[in-house]
Structure formats: C-alpha cells, structure tokens
Short mmCIF file of C-alpha atoms in Angstrom, two decimals:
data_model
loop_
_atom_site.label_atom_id
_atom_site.label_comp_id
_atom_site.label_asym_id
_atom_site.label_seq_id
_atom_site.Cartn_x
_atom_site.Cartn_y
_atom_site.Cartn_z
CA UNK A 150 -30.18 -14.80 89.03
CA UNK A 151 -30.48 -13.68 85.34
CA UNK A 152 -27.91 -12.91 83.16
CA UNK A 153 -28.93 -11.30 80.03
CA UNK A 154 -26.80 -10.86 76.73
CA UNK A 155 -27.59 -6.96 75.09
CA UNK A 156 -26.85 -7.30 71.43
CA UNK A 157 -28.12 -4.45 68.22
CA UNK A 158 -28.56 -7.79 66.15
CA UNK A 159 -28.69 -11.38 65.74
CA UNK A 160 -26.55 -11.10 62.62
CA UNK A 161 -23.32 -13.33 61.43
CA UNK A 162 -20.14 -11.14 62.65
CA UNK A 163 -17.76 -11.57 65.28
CA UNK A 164 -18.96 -9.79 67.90
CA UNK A 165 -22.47 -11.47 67.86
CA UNK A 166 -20.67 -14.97 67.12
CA UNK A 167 -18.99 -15.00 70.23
CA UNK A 168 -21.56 -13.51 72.64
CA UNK A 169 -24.14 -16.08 71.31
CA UNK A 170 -21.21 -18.90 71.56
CA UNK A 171 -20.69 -17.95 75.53
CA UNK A 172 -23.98 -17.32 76.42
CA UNK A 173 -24.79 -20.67 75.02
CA UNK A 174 -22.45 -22.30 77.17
CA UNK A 175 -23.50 -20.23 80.30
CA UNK A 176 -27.13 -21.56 79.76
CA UNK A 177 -25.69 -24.79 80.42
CA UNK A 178 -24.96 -23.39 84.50
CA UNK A 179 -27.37 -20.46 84.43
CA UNK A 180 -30.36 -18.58 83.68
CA UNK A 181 -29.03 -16.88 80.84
CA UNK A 182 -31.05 -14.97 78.01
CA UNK A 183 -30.17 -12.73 74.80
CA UNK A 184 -31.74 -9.41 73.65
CA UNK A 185 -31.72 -8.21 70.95
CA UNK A 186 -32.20 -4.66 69.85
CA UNK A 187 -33.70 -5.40 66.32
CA UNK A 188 -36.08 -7.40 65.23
CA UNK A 189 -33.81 -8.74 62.16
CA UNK A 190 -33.24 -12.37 61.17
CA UNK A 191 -31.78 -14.45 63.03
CA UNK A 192 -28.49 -15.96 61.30
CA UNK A 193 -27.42 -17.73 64.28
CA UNK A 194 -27.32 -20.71 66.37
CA UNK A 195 -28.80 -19.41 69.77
CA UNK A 196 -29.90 -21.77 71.95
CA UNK A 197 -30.86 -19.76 75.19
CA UNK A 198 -34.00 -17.64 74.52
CA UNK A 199 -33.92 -14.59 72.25
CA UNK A 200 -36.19 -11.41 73.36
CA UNK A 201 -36.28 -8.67 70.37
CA UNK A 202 -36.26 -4.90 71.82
CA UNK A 203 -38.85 -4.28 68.78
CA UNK A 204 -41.96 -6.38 69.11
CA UNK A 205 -43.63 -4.93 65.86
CA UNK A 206 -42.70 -3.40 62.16
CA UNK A 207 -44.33 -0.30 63.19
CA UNK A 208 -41.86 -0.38 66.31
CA UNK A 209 -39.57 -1.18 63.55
CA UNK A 210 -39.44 1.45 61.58
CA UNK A 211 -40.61 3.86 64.78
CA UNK A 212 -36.89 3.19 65.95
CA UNK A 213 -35.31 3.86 62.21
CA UNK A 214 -37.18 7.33 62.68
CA UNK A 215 -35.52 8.25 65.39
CA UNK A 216 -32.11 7.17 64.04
CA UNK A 217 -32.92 9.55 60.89
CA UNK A 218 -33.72 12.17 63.68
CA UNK A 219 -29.97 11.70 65.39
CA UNK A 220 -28.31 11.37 62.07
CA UNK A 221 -29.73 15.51 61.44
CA UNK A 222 -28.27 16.03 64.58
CA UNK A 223 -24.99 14.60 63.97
CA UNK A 224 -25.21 16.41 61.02
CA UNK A 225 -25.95 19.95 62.48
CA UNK A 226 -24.07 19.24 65.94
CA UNK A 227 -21.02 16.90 64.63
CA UNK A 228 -22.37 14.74 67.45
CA UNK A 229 -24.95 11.98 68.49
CA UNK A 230 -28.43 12.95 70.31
CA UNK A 231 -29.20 10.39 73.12
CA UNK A 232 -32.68 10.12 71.47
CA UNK A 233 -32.19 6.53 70.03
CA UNK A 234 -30.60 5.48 73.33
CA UNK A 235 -32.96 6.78 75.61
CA UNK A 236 -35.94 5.04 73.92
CA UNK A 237 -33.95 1.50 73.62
CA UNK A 238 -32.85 1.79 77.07
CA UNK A 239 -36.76 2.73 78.43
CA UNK A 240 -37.75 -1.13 76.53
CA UNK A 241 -34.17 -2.68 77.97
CA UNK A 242 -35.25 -1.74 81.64
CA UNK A 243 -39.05 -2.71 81.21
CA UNK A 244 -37.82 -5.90 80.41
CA UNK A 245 -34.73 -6.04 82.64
CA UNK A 246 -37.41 -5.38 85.82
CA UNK A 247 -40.24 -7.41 84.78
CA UNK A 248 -38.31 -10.67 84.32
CA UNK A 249 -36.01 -10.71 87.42
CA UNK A 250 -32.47 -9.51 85.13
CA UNK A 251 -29.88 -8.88 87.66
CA UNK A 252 -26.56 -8.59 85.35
CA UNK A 253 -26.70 -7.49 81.89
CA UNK A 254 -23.68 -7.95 79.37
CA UNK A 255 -23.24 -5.42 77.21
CA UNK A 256 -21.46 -5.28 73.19
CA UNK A 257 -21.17 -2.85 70.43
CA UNK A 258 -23.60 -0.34 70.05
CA UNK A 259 -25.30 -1.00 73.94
CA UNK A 260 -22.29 -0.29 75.38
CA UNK A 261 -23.68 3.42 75.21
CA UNK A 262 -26.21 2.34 77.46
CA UNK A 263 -24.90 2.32 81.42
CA UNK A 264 -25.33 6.10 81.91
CA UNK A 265 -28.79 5.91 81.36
CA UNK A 266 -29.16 2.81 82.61
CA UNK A 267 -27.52 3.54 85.68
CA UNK A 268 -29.94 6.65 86.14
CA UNK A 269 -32.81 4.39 85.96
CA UNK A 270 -32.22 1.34 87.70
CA UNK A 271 -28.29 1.30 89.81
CA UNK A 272 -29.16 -2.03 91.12
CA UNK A 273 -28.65 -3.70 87.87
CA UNK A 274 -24.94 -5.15 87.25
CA UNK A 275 -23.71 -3.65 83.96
CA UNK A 276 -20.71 -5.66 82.59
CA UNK A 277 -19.47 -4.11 79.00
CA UNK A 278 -17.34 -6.24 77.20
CA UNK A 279 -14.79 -4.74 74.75
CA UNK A 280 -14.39 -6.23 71.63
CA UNK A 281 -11.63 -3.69 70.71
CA UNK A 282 -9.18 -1.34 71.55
CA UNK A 283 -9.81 2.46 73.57
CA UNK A 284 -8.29 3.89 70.58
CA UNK A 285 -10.75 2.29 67.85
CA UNK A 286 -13.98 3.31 70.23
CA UNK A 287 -12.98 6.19 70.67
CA UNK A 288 -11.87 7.58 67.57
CA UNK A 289 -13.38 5.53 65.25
CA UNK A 290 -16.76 4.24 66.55
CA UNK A 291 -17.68 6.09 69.57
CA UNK A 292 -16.38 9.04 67.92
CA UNK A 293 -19.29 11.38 67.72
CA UNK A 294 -20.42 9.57 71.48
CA UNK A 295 -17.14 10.31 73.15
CA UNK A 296 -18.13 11.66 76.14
CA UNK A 297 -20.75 9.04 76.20
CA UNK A 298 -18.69 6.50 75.99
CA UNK A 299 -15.94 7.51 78.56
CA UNK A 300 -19.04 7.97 80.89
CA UNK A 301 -20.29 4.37 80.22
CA UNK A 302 -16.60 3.01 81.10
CA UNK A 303 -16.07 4.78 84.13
CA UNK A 304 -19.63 3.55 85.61
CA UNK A 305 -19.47 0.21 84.29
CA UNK A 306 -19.48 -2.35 87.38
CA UNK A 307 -16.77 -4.64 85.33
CA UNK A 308 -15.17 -4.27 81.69
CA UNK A 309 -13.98 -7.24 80.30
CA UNK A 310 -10.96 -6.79 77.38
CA UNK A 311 -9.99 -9.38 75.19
CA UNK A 312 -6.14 -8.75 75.41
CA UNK A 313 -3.62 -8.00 78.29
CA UNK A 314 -2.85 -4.74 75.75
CA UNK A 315 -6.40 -3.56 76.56
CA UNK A 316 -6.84 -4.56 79.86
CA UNK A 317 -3.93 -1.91 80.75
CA UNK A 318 -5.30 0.49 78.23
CA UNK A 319 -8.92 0.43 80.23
CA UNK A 320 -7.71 0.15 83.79
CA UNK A 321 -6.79 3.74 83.62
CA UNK A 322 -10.27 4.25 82.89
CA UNK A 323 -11.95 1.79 85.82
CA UNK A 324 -10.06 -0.19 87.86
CA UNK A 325 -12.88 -3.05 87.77
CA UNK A 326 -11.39 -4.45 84.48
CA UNK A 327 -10.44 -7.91 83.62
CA UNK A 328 -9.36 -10.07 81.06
CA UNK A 329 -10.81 -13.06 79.27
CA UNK A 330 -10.30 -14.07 75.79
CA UNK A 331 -12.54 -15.07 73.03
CA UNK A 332 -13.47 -18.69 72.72
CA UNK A 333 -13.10 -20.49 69.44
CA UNK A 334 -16.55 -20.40 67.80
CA UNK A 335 -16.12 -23.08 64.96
CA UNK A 336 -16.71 -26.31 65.93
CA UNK A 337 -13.87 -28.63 64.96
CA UNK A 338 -13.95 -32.64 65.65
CA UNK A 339 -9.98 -32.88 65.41
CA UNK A 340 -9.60 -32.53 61.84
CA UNK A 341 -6.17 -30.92 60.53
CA UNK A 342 -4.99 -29.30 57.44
CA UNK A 343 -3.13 -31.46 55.68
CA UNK A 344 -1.02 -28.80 54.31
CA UNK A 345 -0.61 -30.23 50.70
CA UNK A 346 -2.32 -27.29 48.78
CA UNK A 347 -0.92 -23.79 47.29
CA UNK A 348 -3.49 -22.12 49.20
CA UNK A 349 -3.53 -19.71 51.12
CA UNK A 350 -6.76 -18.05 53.16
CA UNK A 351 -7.84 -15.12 54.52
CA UNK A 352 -10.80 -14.80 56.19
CA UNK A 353 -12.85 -11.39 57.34
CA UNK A 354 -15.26 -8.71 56.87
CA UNK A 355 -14.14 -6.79 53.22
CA UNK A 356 -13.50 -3.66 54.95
CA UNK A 357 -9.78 -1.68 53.67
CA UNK A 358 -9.27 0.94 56.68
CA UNK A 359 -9.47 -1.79 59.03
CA UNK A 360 -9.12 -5.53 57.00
CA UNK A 361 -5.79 -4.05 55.39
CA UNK A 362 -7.50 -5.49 51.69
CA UNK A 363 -5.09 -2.92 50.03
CA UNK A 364 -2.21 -4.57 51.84
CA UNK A 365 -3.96 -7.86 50.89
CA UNK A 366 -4.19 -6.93 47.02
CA UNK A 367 -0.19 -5.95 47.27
CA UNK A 368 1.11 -9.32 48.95
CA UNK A 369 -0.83 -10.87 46.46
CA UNK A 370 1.37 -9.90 43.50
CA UNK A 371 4.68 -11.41 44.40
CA UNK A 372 3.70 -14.89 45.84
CA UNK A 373 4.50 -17.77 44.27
CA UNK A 374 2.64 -17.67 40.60
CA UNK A 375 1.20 -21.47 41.41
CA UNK A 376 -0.10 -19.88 44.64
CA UNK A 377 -3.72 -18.77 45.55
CA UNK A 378 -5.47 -16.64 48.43
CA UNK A 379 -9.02 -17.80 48.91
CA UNK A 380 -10.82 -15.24 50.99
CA UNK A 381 -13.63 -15.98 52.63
CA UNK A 382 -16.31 -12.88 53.30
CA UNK A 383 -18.15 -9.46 52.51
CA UNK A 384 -18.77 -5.89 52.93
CA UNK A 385 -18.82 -2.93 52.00
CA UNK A 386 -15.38 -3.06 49.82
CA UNK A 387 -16.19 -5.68 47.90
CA UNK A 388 -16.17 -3.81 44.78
CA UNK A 389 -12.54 -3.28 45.18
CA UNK A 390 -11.50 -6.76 45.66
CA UNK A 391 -13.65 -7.97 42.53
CA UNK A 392 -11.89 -5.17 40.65
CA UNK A 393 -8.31 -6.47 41.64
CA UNK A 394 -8.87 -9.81 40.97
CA UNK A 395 -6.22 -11.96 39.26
CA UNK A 396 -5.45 -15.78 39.25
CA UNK A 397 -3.59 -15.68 42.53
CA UNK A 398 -6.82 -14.07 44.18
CA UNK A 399 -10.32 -15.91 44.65
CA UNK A 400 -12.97 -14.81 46.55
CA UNK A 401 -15.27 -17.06 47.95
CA UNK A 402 -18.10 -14.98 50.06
CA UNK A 403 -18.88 -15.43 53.05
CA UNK A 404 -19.08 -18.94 54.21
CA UNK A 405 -20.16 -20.55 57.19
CA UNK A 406 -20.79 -24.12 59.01
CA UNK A 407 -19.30 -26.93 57.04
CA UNK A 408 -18.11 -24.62 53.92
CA UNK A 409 -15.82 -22.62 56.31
CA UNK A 410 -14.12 -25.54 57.96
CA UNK A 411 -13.26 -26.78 54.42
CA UNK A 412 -12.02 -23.62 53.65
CA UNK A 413 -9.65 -24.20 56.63
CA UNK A 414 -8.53 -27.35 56.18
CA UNK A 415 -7.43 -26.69 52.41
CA UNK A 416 -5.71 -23.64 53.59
CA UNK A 417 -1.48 -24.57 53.96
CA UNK A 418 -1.42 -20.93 55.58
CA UNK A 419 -3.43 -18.12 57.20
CA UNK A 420 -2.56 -14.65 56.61
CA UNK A 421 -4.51 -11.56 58.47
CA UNK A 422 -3.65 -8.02 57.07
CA UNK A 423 -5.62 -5.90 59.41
CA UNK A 424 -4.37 -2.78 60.71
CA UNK A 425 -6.43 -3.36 63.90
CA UNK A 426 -8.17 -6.20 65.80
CA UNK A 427 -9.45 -6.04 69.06
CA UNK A 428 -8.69 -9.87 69.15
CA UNK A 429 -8.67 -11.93 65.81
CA UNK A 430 -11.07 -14.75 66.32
CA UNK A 431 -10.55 -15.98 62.53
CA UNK A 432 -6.86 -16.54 63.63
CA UNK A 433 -7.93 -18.61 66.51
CA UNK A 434 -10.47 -20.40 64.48
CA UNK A 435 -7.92 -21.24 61.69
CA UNK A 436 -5.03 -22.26 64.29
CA UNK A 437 -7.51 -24.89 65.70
CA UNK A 438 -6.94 -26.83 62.15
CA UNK A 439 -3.50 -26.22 62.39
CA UNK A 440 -2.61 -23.84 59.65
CA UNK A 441 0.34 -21.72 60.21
CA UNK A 442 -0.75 -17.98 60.95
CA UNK A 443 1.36 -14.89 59.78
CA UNK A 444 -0.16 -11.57 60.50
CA UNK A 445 0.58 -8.11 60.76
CA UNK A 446 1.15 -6.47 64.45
CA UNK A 447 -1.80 -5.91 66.08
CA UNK A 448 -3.13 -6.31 69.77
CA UNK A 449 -5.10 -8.91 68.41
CA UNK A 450 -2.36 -10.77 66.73
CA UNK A 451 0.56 -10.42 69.32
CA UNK A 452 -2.07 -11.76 72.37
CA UNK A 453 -3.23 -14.92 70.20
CA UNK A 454 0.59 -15.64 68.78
CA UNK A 455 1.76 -14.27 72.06
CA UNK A 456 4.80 -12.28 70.47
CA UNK A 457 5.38 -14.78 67.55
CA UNK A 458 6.08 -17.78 69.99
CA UNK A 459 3.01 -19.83 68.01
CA UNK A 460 2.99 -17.74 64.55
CA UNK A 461 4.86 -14.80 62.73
CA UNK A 462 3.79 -11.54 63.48
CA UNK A 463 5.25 -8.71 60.98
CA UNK A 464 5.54 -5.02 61.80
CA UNK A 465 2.54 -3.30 60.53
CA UNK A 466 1.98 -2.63 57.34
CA UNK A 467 5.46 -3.98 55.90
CA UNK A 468 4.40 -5.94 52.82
CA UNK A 469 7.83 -7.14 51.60
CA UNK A 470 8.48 -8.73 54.96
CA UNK A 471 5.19 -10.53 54.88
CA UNK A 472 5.56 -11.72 51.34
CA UNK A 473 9.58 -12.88 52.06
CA UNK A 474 8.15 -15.05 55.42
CA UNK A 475 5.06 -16.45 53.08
CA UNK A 476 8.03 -17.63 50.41
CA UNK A 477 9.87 -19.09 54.01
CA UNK A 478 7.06 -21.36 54.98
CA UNK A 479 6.56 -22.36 51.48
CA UNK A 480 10.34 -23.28 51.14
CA UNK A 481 10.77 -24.49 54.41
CA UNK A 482 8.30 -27.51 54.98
CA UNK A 483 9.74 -27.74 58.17
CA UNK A 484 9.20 -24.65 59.33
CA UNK A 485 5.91 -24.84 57.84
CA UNK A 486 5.03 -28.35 59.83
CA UNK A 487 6.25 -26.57 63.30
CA UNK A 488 4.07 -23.61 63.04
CA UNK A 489 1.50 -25.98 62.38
CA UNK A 490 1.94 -28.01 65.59
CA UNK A 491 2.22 -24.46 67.56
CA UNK A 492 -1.08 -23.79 66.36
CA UNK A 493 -3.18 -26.86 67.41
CA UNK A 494 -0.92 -26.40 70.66
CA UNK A 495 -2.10 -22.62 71.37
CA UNK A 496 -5.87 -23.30 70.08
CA UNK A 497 -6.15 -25.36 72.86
CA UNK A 498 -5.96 -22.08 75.33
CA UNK A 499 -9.48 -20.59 73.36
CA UNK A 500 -11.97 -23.75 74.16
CA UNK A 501 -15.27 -22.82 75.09
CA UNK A 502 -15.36 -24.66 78.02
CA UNK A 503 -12.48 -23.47 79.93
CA UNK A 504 -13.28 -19.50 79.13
CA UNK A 505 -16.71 -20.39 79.75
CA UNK A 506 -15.33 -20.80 83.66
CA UNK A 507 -13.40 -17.38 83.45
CA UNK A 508 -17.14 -15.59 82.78
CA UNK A 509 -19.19 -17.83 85.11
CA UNK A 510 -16.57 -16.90 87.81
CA UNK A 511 -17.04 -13.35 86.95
CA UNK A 512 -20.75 -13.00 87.31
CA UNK A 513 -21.00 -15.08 90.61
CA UNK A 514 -18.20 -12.69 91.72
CA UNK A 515 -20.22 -9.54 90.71
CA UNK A 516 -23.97 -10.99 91.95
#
C-alpha cells in the first residue's frame, strides 16, 4: 500500500505546509510519497520522497506552453481547456501504475484531476482534501472549471473538509465526506508569550480580497499610539501595505523556522482580518504560544475558537468592534491572561500526532 501526496509545488504556503507536515508523519506508519507537479525549489522540510511531474526544463517550459495555450482559451471561451490537465494527469498515472500507488491525496490545483483520472485508472483511491470552502472553489478558484470541479467532488472516493461548516456544505455534494482538521505545523518546545510587549501580529499571505489588509490598515489607526502590528508575510499586495505604512504598522516579510516563533512569542495578541479561511492555520500556530486570538467571522475562525469559547470572534468586517475588544484585552490584563490560557488549552486539539490517527484511520478504511 502506497499513499501518495499530489501537490502543483513544493513552495512555502499553507496548503503545501500542511500536506508535507501529515505526510511526514504518515511515513512514520506507511509507505507514503509526495508529487509534485513542478519541478520548482523545494522550500520545505519533506522527509518522505519527493517525485517531480516534470523531469526536465524542456518538460518545464513544455507544460508553461500549454498553460499559455488554456489561458487563449479562457480568454476566447471564458473557460479552462482540459489540455494542461490531461497531460499532468497522463505523467500522474504513469507513475501512479508503475510504482504500486493505490490512494492518492489530492490539494489545490489536482483536485481537477479525478474525472480524468477516474477514466483512466477507477481502481485508484482518490481522496481530495479541501482546504476551503464550496463557495471560494467555486466562485473564486474553480471558477472558470466549475463543472470540472463539481464533477471531481461527486466522484471523489472521500473528501476531507477542514471544518464541521464544510463538511455539511460538501455532503450535499458526496456523502463520502469527513472531517479532520489541520495539524499545527510550527514546532513549539513549550515556550509561551510572555505577554509584556505592545505588539501585536498578524501573520498571512498580503492578499486584500481575501487577507482583509484594507480592514488591517483601518484597525490600525485607532489602537493604542504606543501599540504596533508586526506582520509577518508577502504577495501580491504588498505595494499597498508599504504605501500605508505608519509607526503603528511594521512589516516584517515573510519569516519562517526560528524567526517566526519569535515573532510569536513577542506578540501580546493575534489578530486575523480575513474575509475567508478555509481553516486559519496561523491562528492555530499562534494559539500554541498562547497569544490571545481575535478575528473576524469566518468558518475558519469560528471552528478553531469554536464560537468564541477560546478567542473573540467579531462579525465580519466590523472594524470598530475589533478595535474596542483590542483596547479590552489591553485594559483588561485579566482578560488578556485567560484568553491566553484558552489558547495553549485549545492548541492542544491540532497536534500532529493525534490528527495524524484521524488520516491513517481514513486510508486503512478506504484500502
């Protein structure tokens, strides 16, 4: 029995932080393997062995032709081709056949795969694992593979969500859906904030439609003017965090390792702004050093804080409220010290090991 991890990248992001975190602690119990699409560098810690979908430069940029070919499509057709697909899937299967792969795991961009695959080789357990909501796939990511995607869901053998919000959402869509949360990806060897600095932290990919960075900018205006966000990352709206920079905002780029568990344990509170996460693993990773979380309402947020019982969760968008229960913790030590405690408390629930069961459970159950 093989279980193989189908990744586009082997980049530093969420989604390939956590699939390389579990399938890391599956090799520990099984044959496990990860595949990546590209050929890019490799930014992170794998441990199982790594097989690249493109063995060559020439395959390389071979594969960025076609993707020029499908963008002309999308253009002319307001829709993707399956010609990228198709060809990735033809290399996934080769593989998947040749070295004994019985269940594959799928993330992000592969997720598009099962109809094909399915067409090719139905003996081959396809598990898709949802890093976010229907509504974000669908309308947002998957939006131009639609029909695509609602094909891949509805022949998947199991879809895992990452919230008990999702898991109804996809049900409706295949009743072979489960739940199973993210594990926390930082190592931590019980150190805790000490929460004796005016800092505050945010950590996350500079992105505005989803990161709320606009919100972000606005709360930052009426804290406390001794007070500081430090926020830790990068993207493509960069530019517009540089450009509202002021003495209560810092940004620090993105940081990893050692520099990111400092960043945590000088933080005296966590704040997420997103309008949408399909889990939050920053909160969880944050929580672990017991920093106080407040965050706006999302699927994400109301799973890990589980309805505010271990942090605040504010409705969506509502900037005054957020800035009045920042100005609460900082008043209120008290209050402050408790959310801290119901942090370390709920962290617990996100260890590697004990989600590591949940998926090991789950494969012998679909083998």
């Amino acid at each position: 029995m093989t279980v193989l991890f189908v990744l586009d990248q082997l980049t530093v992001g969420g989604l390939q932080k956590v699939n390389v975190h579990v399938a890391n602690e599956l090799g520990k119990h099984l044959d496990v393997k990860v595949y990546s699409l590209q050929n890019t560098a490799n930014e992170l810690e794998v441990v199982v062995p790594i097989i690249y979908g493109e063995n060559s430069s020439f395959e390389h940029r071979y594969v960025q032709g076609l993707k020029s070919v499908n963008l002309l499509y999308r253009i002319a057709n307001y829709k993707n081709s399956l010609i990228v697909i198709r060809y990735q899937v033809k290399k996934l299967i080769n593989y998947i056949r040749s070295n004994g792969v019985t269940t594959i795991i799928l993330s992000g961009p592969s997720i598009l795969f099962i109809t094909e695959i399915k067409k090719i080789a139905p003996e081959v357990n396809c598990v898709i694992w949802m890093h976010n909501t229907y509504e974000v796939y669908s309308g947002n990511y998957f939006l131009l593979s639609k029909e695509v995607f609602d094909a891949s869901i509805k022949e998947a053998d199991k879809i895992v969500c990452l919230t008990h919000a999702d898991k109804l959402k996809y049900l409706s869509k295949n009743h072979n859906t489960i739940h199973i949360n993210n594990p926390i990806t930082i190592s931590n060897s019980g150190k805790i904030t000490k929460l004796n600095k005016k800092i505050i932290s945010f950590v996350g990919s500079l992105n505005t439609e989803q990161k709320g960075l606009d919100y972000l900018v606005e709360i930052s205006k009426d804290i406390p003017e001794d007070w500081v966000i430090h926020i830790a990352g990068d993207g493509k709206d960069k530019k517009f965090i540089e450009k509202n920079i002021t003495n209560k905002l810092k940004l620090l780029g993105s940081l990893s390792g050692r520099s990111l568990e400092e960043h945590y344990l000088n933080s005296s509170i966590f704040i997420s702004t997103s309008r949408w996460e399909g889990f939050g693993l920053v909160m969880t990773e944050a929580m672990s050093f017991g920093v106080p979380i407040i965050a706006f309402c999302t699927d994400g947020a109301t799973e890990i804080l589980l309805n505010g019982e271990y942090g605040i969760v504010i409705e969506n968008g509502d900037t005054k409220k957020f800035v009045s229960e920042i100005q609460n913790l900082i008043c209120y030590k008290d209050i402050q010290k408790k959310y801290s405690r119901k942090s370390i408390e709920r962290s617990k629930d996100f260890e590697i090991k004990d989600i590591a069961k949940q998926w090991i459970k789950l494969i012998e159950e679909i083998e």
